[in-house]
Short mmCIF file of C-alpha atoms and ligand atoms in Angstrom, two decimals:
data_model
loop_
_atom_site.label_atom_id
_atom_site.label_comp_id
_atom_site.label_asym_id
_atom_site.label_seq_id
_atom_site.Cartn_x
_atom_site.Cartn_y
_atom_site.Cartn_z
CA MET A 1 46.71 -28.77 -63.19
CA LYS A 2 44.87 -29.18 -66.39
CA HIS A 3 41.08 -28.83 -65.67
CA ILE A 4 39.50 -26.63 -62.96
CA LEU A 5 36.61 -28.73 -61.85
CA ALA A 6 36.11 -28.66 -57.99
CA VAL A 7 37.72 -26.97 -54.95
CA ASP A 8 39.08 -30.32 -53.79
CA GLN A 9 41.79 -29.87 -56.26
CA PHE A 10 43.24 -26.76 -54.54
CA GLU A 11 45.89 -26.96 -51.79
CA ARG A 12 47.30 -24.10 -49.66
CA PRO A 13 50.60 -23.68 -51.51
CA TRP A 14 48.92 -23.62 -54.90
CA LEU A 15 46.46 -21.07 -53.58
CA GLU A 16 49.19 -18.84 -52.33
CA GLY A 17 50.89 -19.04 -55.77
CA LEU A 18 47.50 -18.20 -57.51
CA PHE A 19 46.99 -15.19 -55.26
CA ALA A 20 50.43 -13.88 -55.96
CA GLU A 21 49.82 -14.37 -59.75
CA ALA A 22 46.43 -12.65 -59.38
CA ASP A 23 48.24 -9.66 -57.68
CA ARG A 24 50.68 -9.61 -60.55
CA MET A 25 47.76 -9.62 -63.05
CA ARG A 26 46.29 -6.60 -61.33
CA ALA A 27 49.41 -4.69 -62.40
CA LEU A 28 49.86 -6.29 -65.80
CA PRO A 29 50.77 -3.63 -68.41
CA ARG A 30 48.12 -3.34 -71.13
CA ASP A 31 50.61 -4.31 -73.81
CA ALA A 32 51.81 -7.46 -72.29
CA ALA A 33 50.05 -10.29 -74.01
CA PRO A 34 51.20 -13.61 -72.47
CA GLN A 35 48.39 -15.55 -74.18
CA ARG A 36 48.57 -14.00 -77.59
CA GLY A 37 47.26 -16.28 -80.25
CA LYS A 38 45.35 -18.49 -77.85
CA ILE A 39 41.53 -18.99 -78.01
CA LEU A 40 39.18 -19.32 -75.00
CA ALA A 41 35.69 -20.70 -75.76
CA THR A 42 32.97 -19.66 -73.20
CA ILE A 43 29.97 -22.03 -73.44
CA PHE A 44 27.20 -21.16 -71.02
CA TYR A 45 23.95 -23.25 -70.76
CA GLU A 46 22.70 -21.08 -67.90
CA PRO A 47 22.45 -17.34 -67.46
CA SER A 48 25.55 -15.33 -66.44
CA THR A 49 26.90 -11.74 -66.69
CA ARG A 50 29.87 -11.50 -64.37
CA THR A 51 31.32 -14.98 -64.73
CA ARG A 52 31.16 -15.11 -68.55
CA LEU A 53 32.28 -11.50 -69.11
CA SER A 54 34.98 -11.72 -66.50
CA PHE A 55 36.41 -14.82 -68.16
CA GLU A 56 36.30 -13.12 -71.58
CA SER A 57 37.71 -9.89 -70.22
CA ALA A 58 40.53 -11.89 -68.51
CA MET A 59 41.43 -13.67 -71.73
CA ILE A 60 41.40 -10.49 -73.79
CA ARG A 61 43.59 -8.73 -71.19
CA LEU A 62 46.06 -11.61 -71.65
CA GLY A 63 46.20 -10.72 -75.30
CA GLY A 64 44.16 -13.88 -76.29
CA ASN A 65 40.86 -14.18 -78.11
CA VAL A 66 37.35 -15.39 -77.28
CA VAL A 67 34.63 -17.46 -79.03
CA SER A 68 31.38 -17.57 -77.03
CA THR A 69 27.85 -18.78 -76.78
CA GLU A 70 26.00 -17.09 -74.02
CA ASN A 71 22.81 -19.27 -74.21
CA ALA A 72 23.99 -22.68 -75.31
CA ARG A 73 20.78 -24.18 -73.92
CA GLU A 74 18.70 -22.50 -76.73
CA PHE A 75 21.25 -21.33 -79.34
CA SER A 76 23.54 -24.19 -79.63
CA SER A 77 22.91 -27.64 -81.18
CA ALA A 78 21.79 -28.68 -77.72
CA ILE A 79 18.22 -27.70 -78.91
CA LYS A 80 18.61 -30.20 -81.73
CA GLY A 81 19.33 -32.85 -79.41
CA GLU A 82 23.21 -32.89 -79.47
CA THR A 83 24.82 -34.25 -76.27
CA VAL A 84 27.12 -32.22 -74.04
CA GLU A 85 29.82 -34.77 -75.04
CA ASP A 86 29.51 -34.28 -78.71
CA THR A 87 29.46 -30.54 -78.34
CA MET A 88 32.40 -30.21 -76.12
CA ARG A 89 34.45 -32.73 -78.18
CA MET A 90 34.02 -30.33 -81.10
CA VAL A 91 34.57 -27.21 -79.21
CA SER A 92 37.72 -28.56 -77.99
CA GLY A 93 39.00 -28.62 -81.48
CA TYR A 94 38.21 -25.05 -81.88
CA ALA A 95 39.72 -23.54 -78.69
CA ASP A 96 42.79 -23.83 -76.33
CA ALA A 97 40.62 -23.80 -73.20
CA ILE A 98 36.94 -23.82 -72.47
CA ALA A 99 34.94 -22.04 -69.69
CA MET A 100 31.64 -23.87 -69.27
CA ARG A 101 28.50 -23.51 -67.17
CA HIS A 102 25.74 -25.96 -67.14
CA HIS A 103 22.35 -26.36 -65.42
CA GLU A 104 22.87 -29.97 -64.58
CA GLU A 105 25.22 -30.94 -61.81
CA GLY A 106 27.76 -33.31 -63.30
CA ALA A 107 27.64 -32.09 -66.92
CA ILE A 108 31.11 -30.33 -66.54
CA ALA A 109 32.65 -33.67 -65.57
CA ARG A 110 31.17 -35.31 -68.65
CA ALA A 111 32.70 -32.60 -70.76
CA VAL A 112 36.07 -33.08 -69.15
CA SER A 113 35.93 -36.78 -70.04
CA VAL A 114 35.91 -35.96 -73.82
CA SER A 115 37.91 -32.66 -73.93
CA ASP A 116 41.45 -32.53 -75.27
CA VAL A 117 41.79 -28.96 -73.92
CA PRO A 118 41.54 -27.62 -70.30
CA ILE A 119 38.03 -26.90 -69.09
CA LEU A 120 37.29 -24.52 -66.31
CA ASN A 121 33.92 -25.18 -64.39
CA ALA A 122 32.09 -21.83 -64.50
CA GLY A 123 29.10 -23.14 -62.33
CA ASP A 124 27.70 -26.76 -62.35
CA GLY A 125 24.02 -26.42 -61.66
CA PRO A 126 23.50 -26.42 -57.84
CA GLY A 127 26.87 -28.25 -57.49
CA GLU A 128 30.07 -26.21 -57.44
CA HIS A 129 31.47 -22.96 -58.65
CA PRO A 130 35.24 -23.32 -58.00
CA THR A 131 36.42 -20.19 -59.68
CA GLN A 132 34.01 -18.06 -57.71
CA ALA A 133 35.33 -19.62 -54.47
CA LEU A 134 38.88 -18.75 -55.63
CA LEU A 135 37.95 -15.01 -56.18
CA ASP A 136 36.13 -14.95 -53.07
CA LEU A 137 39.11 -16.15 -50.91
CA TYR A 138 41.35 -13.93 -52.90
CA THR A 139 39.05 -11.01 -51.98
CA ILE A 140 39.30 -11.82 -48.41
CA HIS A 141 43.05 -12.11 -48.67
CA HIS A 142 43.21 -8.68 -50.51
CA GLU A 143 40.69 -6.85 -48.27
CA ILE A 144 41.68 -8.11 -44.83
CA GLY A 145 45.25 -9.11 -45.42
CA GLN A 146 44.89 -12.69 -44.08
CA ILE A 147 42.85 -15.82 -44.77
CA ASP A 148 43.37 -17.43 -41.37
CA ASP A 149 41.79 -16.89 -37.89
CA LEU A 150 38.70 -15.29 -39.33
CA ASN A 151 34.94 -15.34 -38.47
CA ILE A 152 32.98 -15.79 -41.67
CA VAL A 153 29.18 -15.41 -41.73
CA MET A 154 27.30 -16.90 -44.65
CA VAL A 155 23.75 -15.58 -45.17
CA GLY A 156 20.83 -16.55 -47.39
CA ASP A 157 20.31 -19.52 -49.73
CA LEU A 158 22.89 -21.85 -48.37
CA LYS A 159 21.03 -24.92 -49.78
CA TYR A 160 21.02 -24.11 -53.49
CA GLY A 161 23.74 -21.40 -53.48
CA ARG A 162 26.80 -23.08 -55.14
CA THR A 163 29.08 -20.20 -54.23
CA VAL A 164 28.74 -20.68 -50.55
CA ARG A 165 29.00 -24.51 -50.88
CA SER A 166 32.28 -24.10 -52.82
CA LEU A 167 33.54 -21.43 -50.45
CA SER A 168 32.92 -23.55 -47.44
CA LEU A 169 34.94 -26.37 -48.93
CA LEU A 170 37.75 -24.10 -49.82
CA LEU A 171 37.99 -22.73 -46.13
CA ARG A 172 39.33 -26.14 -45.26
CA GLN A 173 42.55 -24.77 -46.70
CA THR A 174 42.73 -22.00 -44.03
CA ASN A 175 43.59 -22.30 -40.30
CA ASN A 176 41.30 -21.58 -37.45
CA CYS A 177 38.41 -19.96 -39.36
CA LYS A 178 34.94 -20.32 -37.97
CA ILE A 179 31.82 -20.33 -40.14
CA THR A 180 28.41 -19.03 -39.06
CA PHE A 181 25.49 -20.01 -41.28
CA VAL A 182 22.44 -17.70 -41.25
CA ALA A 183 19.69 -19.11 -43.40
CA PRO A 184 15.88 -19.46 -43.52
CA ASP A 185 14.89 -22.93 -42.48
CA ALA A 186 13.91 -24.10 -46.03
CA VAL A 187 17.39 -23.25 -47.40
CA ARG A 188 19.85 -24.21 -44.72
CA MET A 189 23.38 -25.50 -45.55
CA ARG A 190 23.18 -29.17 -46.63
CA ASP A 191 24.45 -32.01 -44.57
CA ASP A 192 27.03 -33.07 -47.19
CA ILE A 193 29.04 -29.83 -46.71
CA LYS A 194 28.49 -29.77 -42.92
CA GLY A 195 29.82 -33.47 -42.75
CA VAL A 196 32.88 -32.54 -44.78
CA LEU A 197 33.53 -29.48 -42.56
CA ASP A 198 33.30 -31.62 -39.41
CA ALA A 199 35.60 -34.31 -40.81
CA SER A 200 38.37 -31.71 -41.49
CA GLY A 201 37.87 -29.76 -38.28
CA VAL A 202 36.47 -26.47 -39.52
CA LEU A 203 34.24 -25.11 -36.84
CA TRP A 204 30.66 -23.99 -37.88
CA HIS A 205 27.33 -23.25 -36.31
CA GLU A 206 23.95 -21.99 -37.16
CA GLU A 207 22.47 -18.80 -35.99
CA ALA A 208 19.01 -17.46 -36.67
CA ASP A 209 19.78 -13.74 -35.62
CA LEU A 210 21.66 -12.04 -38.36
CA HIS A 211 22.50 -8.85 -36.33
CA ALA A 212 24.05 -10.89 -33.56
CA ALA A 213 26.10 -12.89 -36.20
CA MET A 214 27.36 -9.59 -37.78
CA GLU A 215 28.63 -8.34 -34.50
CA GLY A 216 31.46 -10.97 -34.30
CA ALA A 217 32.12 -11.15 -38.02
CA ASP A 218 35.18 -10.39 -40.04
CA VAL A 219 33.40 -11.26 -43.33
CA VAL A 220 29.75 -11.38 -44.02
CA TYR A 221 28.97 -13.19 -47.24
CA GLN A 222 25.37 -12.55 -48.39
CA THR A 223 23.70 -14.43 -51.14
CA ARG A 224 20.67 -14.36 -53.34
CA ILE A 225 17.67 -16.77 -52.86
CA GLN A 226 18.17 -19.01 -55.90
CA LYS A 227 14.66 -18.48 -57.33
CA GLU A 228 15.38 -20.81 -60.35
CA ARG A 229 15.88 -23.84 -58.13
CA PHE A 230 12.56 -23.72 -56.28
CA ALA A 231 9.66 -26.03 -57.19
CA SER A 232 7.13 -23.16 -57.01
CA GLU A 233 6.91 -19.30 -56.81
CA ALA A 234 5.14 -19.72 -53.49
CA ASP A 235 7.98 -21.72 -52.00
CA TYR A 236 10.43 -18.90 -53.18
CA LEU A 237 8.24 -16.07 -51.77
CA ALA A 238 8.06 -17.84 -48.44
CA VAL A 239 11.83 -17.53 -48.08
CA LYS A 240 12.76 -14.25 -49.85
CA GLY A 241 13.36 -11.16 -47.83
CA THR A 242 14.02 -13.06 -44.45
CA TYR A 243 17.57 -11.68 -44.16
CA VAL A 244 18.35 -8.28 -45.64
CA ILE A 245 21.51 -6.25 -44.98
CA ASP A 246 20.46 -2.50 -44.75
CA ALA A 247 21.85 0.48 -43.12
CA GLU A 248 20.41 -0.52 -39.76
CA ALA A 249 22.10 -3.96 -39.89
CA MET A 250 25.46 -2.34 -40.81
CA THR A 251 25.46 -0.62 -37.37
CA HIS A 252 26.13 -4.15 -36.04
CA LEU A 253 29.17 -4.81 -38.18
CA PRO A 254 32.66 -4.06 -36.99
CA GLN A 255 34.56 -1.29 -38.77
CA HIS A 256 37.35 -3.68 -40.00
CA ALA A 257 34.82 -6.26 -41.43
CA ILE A 258 33.56 -6.54 -45.04
CA ILE A 259 30.32 -7.41 -46.83
CA MET A 260 30.73 -9.68 -49.76
CA HIS A 261 28.11 -11.05 -52.35
CA PRO A 262 28.81 -13.04 -55.48
CA LEU A 263 26.09 -10.99 -57.20
CA PRO A 264 23.65 -10.60 -58.79
CA ARG A 265 21.75 -8.95 -55.88
CA VAL A 266 17.97 -8.74 -55.78
CA ASP A 267 16.93 -7.07 -52.52
CA GLU A 268 19.04 -8.85 -49.89
CA ILE A 269 21.47 -5.96 -49.61
CA ALA A 270 19.90 -2.53 -49.63
CA VAL A 271 21.41 -0.15 -52.18
CA ASP A 272 22.11 2.46 -49.48
CA VAL A 273 24.78 0.09 -48.23
CA ASP A 274 26.84 0.39 -51.40
CA ASP A 275 28.52 3.59 -50.47
CA ASP A 276 29.85 2.10 -47.13
CA PRO A 277 33.44 1.35 -47.45
CA ARG A 278 32.91 -2.07 -46.01
CA ALA A 279 30.76 -3.06 -48.98
CA ALA A 280 33.24 -5.13 -50.87
CA TYR A 281 31.07 -6.76 -53.51
CA PHE A 282 31.79 -4.68 -56.49
CA ARG A 283 35.57 -4.88 -55.65
CA GLN A 284 35.02 -8.56 -55.33
CA ALA A 285 33.49 -8.82 -58.90
CA ARG A 286 36.48 -6.90 -60.25
CA ASN A 287 38.81 -9.36 -58.57
CA GLY A 288 37.25 -11.96 -60.65
CA VAL A 289 39.10 -10.74 -63.77
CA TYR A 290 42.47 -10.93 -62.00
CA VAL A 291 41.86 -14.44 -60.56
CA ARG A 292 40.70 -15.72 -63.88
CA MET A 293 43.67 -14.21 -65.68
CA ALA A 294 45.95 -16.09 -63.10
CA LEU A 295 43.95 -19.37 -63.75
CA LEU A 296 44.08 -19.08 -67.53
CA ASN A 297 47.85 -18.54 -67.32
CA GLN A 298 47.99 -21.60 -65.26
CA VAL A 299 45.97 -23.99 -67.41
CA LEU A 300 47.12 -22.64 -70.71
CA GLY A 301 50.86 -22.57 -69.65
C1 NCD B 1 26.32 -16.73 -58.72
C2 NCD B 1 26.04 -18.09 -59.48
O1 NCD B 1 25.88 -18.00 -60.64
O2 NCD B 1 26.09 -19.11 -58.78
N1 NCD B 1 26.71 -15.74 -59.43
C3 NCD B 1 28.09 -15.68 -59.88
O3 NCD B 1 28.53 -16.49 -60.51
N2 NCD B 1 28.70 -14.50 -59.49
C4 NCD B 1 25.42 -16.39 -57.59
C5 NCD B 1 23.90 -16.29 -58.07
O4 NCD B 1 23.55 -16.52 -59.26
O5 NCD B 1 23.13 -15.90 -57.10
#
């Protein structure tokens, strides 16, 4: 597989291979350098901390090097009017692989059409975030020991949140998982994803009561309300704060279950939840490095 563009590319045997490779990366000796001499470019047109740093950390842990622009929207030639196609054609001459995030859905696909080297989609506006979905499912596998027969509750901004969109699509590769969507009315999961889930036989339903949903959960995946995608501050404020996971909410969660969040968090998980062993989100962020190491090995060969 050359480019990592969308979760539709991933099938169950490939996922199992990737997870085994991520386990191997977790234990990779510091002096092993399978990608020595290779260069990864990280080109981000939208803010990021985790995704960019974990890609860069992954490449460095593989013994490779990184060139980077963290604010390509302002600090690259985009501000001078250069097209994504021209920028990426040029960067593909400087690097062996490119991790790219863009604010416009579809820009990554345009980059792929002109790039000679593998491109990894690191977030495509409100579209997809496939490497996050991979690290999310890997986290479930690593924490719970299985990816089948689970009740997964997705909470928060399911309309604009690309991580829940991508993870929902990826769950088609599991067996017998059920999804519960818990979202304020204005940001419910969109019909496109619901239609795809229906067509592939993944059971889902919507629930307004977060505590009731948590009672039957194996995984609760909380998300941030995506402020930057709202038309006005008032629309954002009307939705924010509807579903908060705090110590009281945690009393409804089974002992074996976990709380995940792609981060960054604003106020949708209270900080007093962080010390609960079921709070898996910082472990999840760390898994991003191992999964991205495995992915880079895959596309770089
Ligand atoms: C997410 C994103 O950028 O889509 N963050 C991430 O990649 N870990 C989620 C978010 O911004 O809320």
